[in-house]
Amino acid sequence: VENIDEACKFYSEKLKLHVEFKYQDWALLKNDNITLALTLKGKHPYHIAVKCETLDLVEEKGVPDKHRDGSISYYEDDGSGNAIEWIYYPSKKM
């Protein structure tokens, strides 16, 4: 996005998402069935995320990284230039 604050306002109003985390360059918004991460343009690849029930499922894909929200994930290229993030949330119930 161009502006984190403006994007948070837009998605909060349009999709009724609650802002869980917000920094100058990144925000995480949620409701009951949507999780949306926003980053400033050029800071992160466009991607979809697949939530994994265990850390082992992420580690099967590759060496994961830990994120500031506590999640752990691995990014994989699908061969067509799209990124898939395999993500695990250790402190949250699935």
Coordinates of N, CA and C in Angstrom, one line a residue, residues 23-71:
Y23 N 2.3 -0.7 12.5 CA 3.6 0.0 12.6 C 3.6 0.9 11.4
Q24 N 4.7 1.6 11.2 CA 4.9 2.6 10.1 C 4.9 1.9 8.8
D25 N 5.4 0.6 8.7 CA 5.6 -0.1 7.5 C 4.8 -1.3 7.3
W26 N 3.9 -1.7 8.3 CA 3.2 -3.0 8.3 C 2.0 -2.9 9.2
A27 N 1.0 -3.6 8.9 CA -0.2 -3.7 9.7 C -0.9 -5.1 9.5
L28 N -1.5 -5.5 10.6 CA -2.3 -6.8 10.5 C -3.7 -6.5 10.9
L29 N -4.7 -6.9 10.1 CA -6.1 -6.7 10.3 C -6.8 -8.0 10.3
K30 N -7.9 -8.1 11.1 CA -8.6 -9.4 11.2 C -10.0 -9.2 11.4
N31 N -10.8 -10.2 11.1 CA -12.2 -10.4 11.6 C -12.3 -11.9 11.7
D32 N -13.5 -12.4 11.8 CA -13.7 -13.9 12.1 C -13.1 -14.8 11.0
N33 N -13.1 -14.3 9.7 CA -12.7 -15.3 8.7 C -11.7 -14.7 7.7
I34 N -11.2 -13.5 8.0 CA -10.2 -12.9 7.1 C -9.0 -12.4 8.0
T35 N -7.8 -12.6 7.5 CA -6.6 -12.0 8.1 C -5.9 -11.3 6.9
L36 N -5.6 -10.0 7.1 CA -5.0 -9.3 6.0 C -3.8 -8.5 6.5
A37 N -2.6 -8.8 5.9 CA -1.4 -8.1 6.2 C -1.2 -7.0 5.2
L38 N -0.9 -5.8 5.6 CA -0.6 -4.7 4.7 C 0.9 -4.3 4.9
T39 N 1.6 -4.0 3.8 CA 3.0 -3.5 3.9 C 3.1 -2.4 2.9
L40 N 4.1 -1.5 3.1 CA 4.4 -0.5 2.2 C 4.9 -1.1 0.9
K41 N 4.6 -0.4 -0.2 CA 5.0 -0.9 -1.5 C 6.5 -1.1 -1.5
G42 N 6.9 -2.3 -2.1 CA 8.4 -2.6 -2.2 C 9.0 -3.2 -1.0
K43 N 8.3 -3.3 0.1 CA 8.8 -3.9 1.3 C 8.6 -5.4 1.4
H44 N 7.7 -5.9 0.7 CA 7.3 -7.3 0.8 C 6.7 -7.8 -0.5
P45 N 6.9 -9.1 -0.8 CA 6.3 -9.6 -2.1 C 4.8 -9.8 -1.9
Y46 N 4.1 -9.6 -3.0 CA 2.6 -10.0 -3.0 C 2.6 -11.5 -2.9
H47 N 1.6 -12.0 -2.1 CA 1.5 -13.4 -1.9 C 0.2 -13.8 -1.3
I48 N -0.1 -15.1 -1.3 CA -1.2 -15.6 -0.5 C -0.5 -16.5 0.6
A49 N -1.3 -16.7 1.7 CA -0.8 -17.4 2.8 C -1.7 -18.6 3.1
V50 N -1.0 -19.7 3.4 CA -1.7 -20.9 3.8 C -1.4 -21.2 5.3
K51 N -2.4 -21.2 6.2 CA -2.2 -21.4 7.6 C -1.9 -22.9 7.8
C52 N -0.8 -23.3 8.5 CA -0.5 -24.6 8.8 C -0.8 -24.9 10.3
E53 N -1.3 -26.1 10.5 CA -1.6 -26.5 11.9 C -0.5 -26.8 12.8
T54 N 0.7 -27.1 12.2 CA 1.9 -27.4 13.0 C 3.1 -26.8 12.4
L55 N 4.1 -26.5 13.2 CA 5.4 -26.0 12.7 C 6.1 -27.0 11.7
D56 N 5.9 -28.3 12.0 CA 6.5 -29.3 11.1 C 6.1 -29.1 9.7
L57 N 4.8 -28.8 9.4 CA 4.3 -28.6 8.1 C 5.0 -27.4 7.4
V58 N 5.3 -26.4 8.1 CA 6.1 -25.3 7.5 C 7.5 -25.7 7.3
E59 N 8.1 -26.4 8.2 CA 9.5 -26.8 8.1 C 9.7 -27.8 6.9
E60 N 8.7 -28.5 6.6 CA 8.8 -29.5 5.4 C 9.0 -28.7 4.1
K61 N 8.6 -27.4 4.1 CA 8.7 -26.6 2.9 C 10.1 -26.0 2.8
G62 N 10.7 -25.7 3.9 CA 12.0 -25.0 3.9 C 12.3 -24.5 5.3
V63 N 13.4 -23.7 5.4 CA 13.8 -23.1 6.6 C 13.0 -21.8 6.9
P64 N 12.2 -21.9 8.0 CA 11.2 -20.8 8.2 C 11.9 -19.5 8.9
D65 N 11.2 -18.4 8.8 CA 11.6 -17.2 9.5 C 10.5 -16.8 10.5
K66 N 10.9 -16.2 11.6 CA 9.9 -15.8 12.6 C 9.6 -14.3 12.4
H67 N 8.3 -14.0 12.5 CA 7.9 -12.6 12.2 C 7.6 -11.9 13.5
R68 N 7.5 -10.6 13.5 CA 7.3 -9.7 14.6 C 5.9 -10.0 15.4
D69 N 5.0 -10.6 14.7 CA 3.7 -10.9 15.4 C 3.7 -12.3 16.0
G70 N 4.9 -13.0 16.0 CA 5.1 -14.3 16.6 C 4.9 -15.5 15.6
S71 N 4.3 -15.2 14.4 CA 4.1 -16.3 13.5 C 5.4 -16.7 12.9

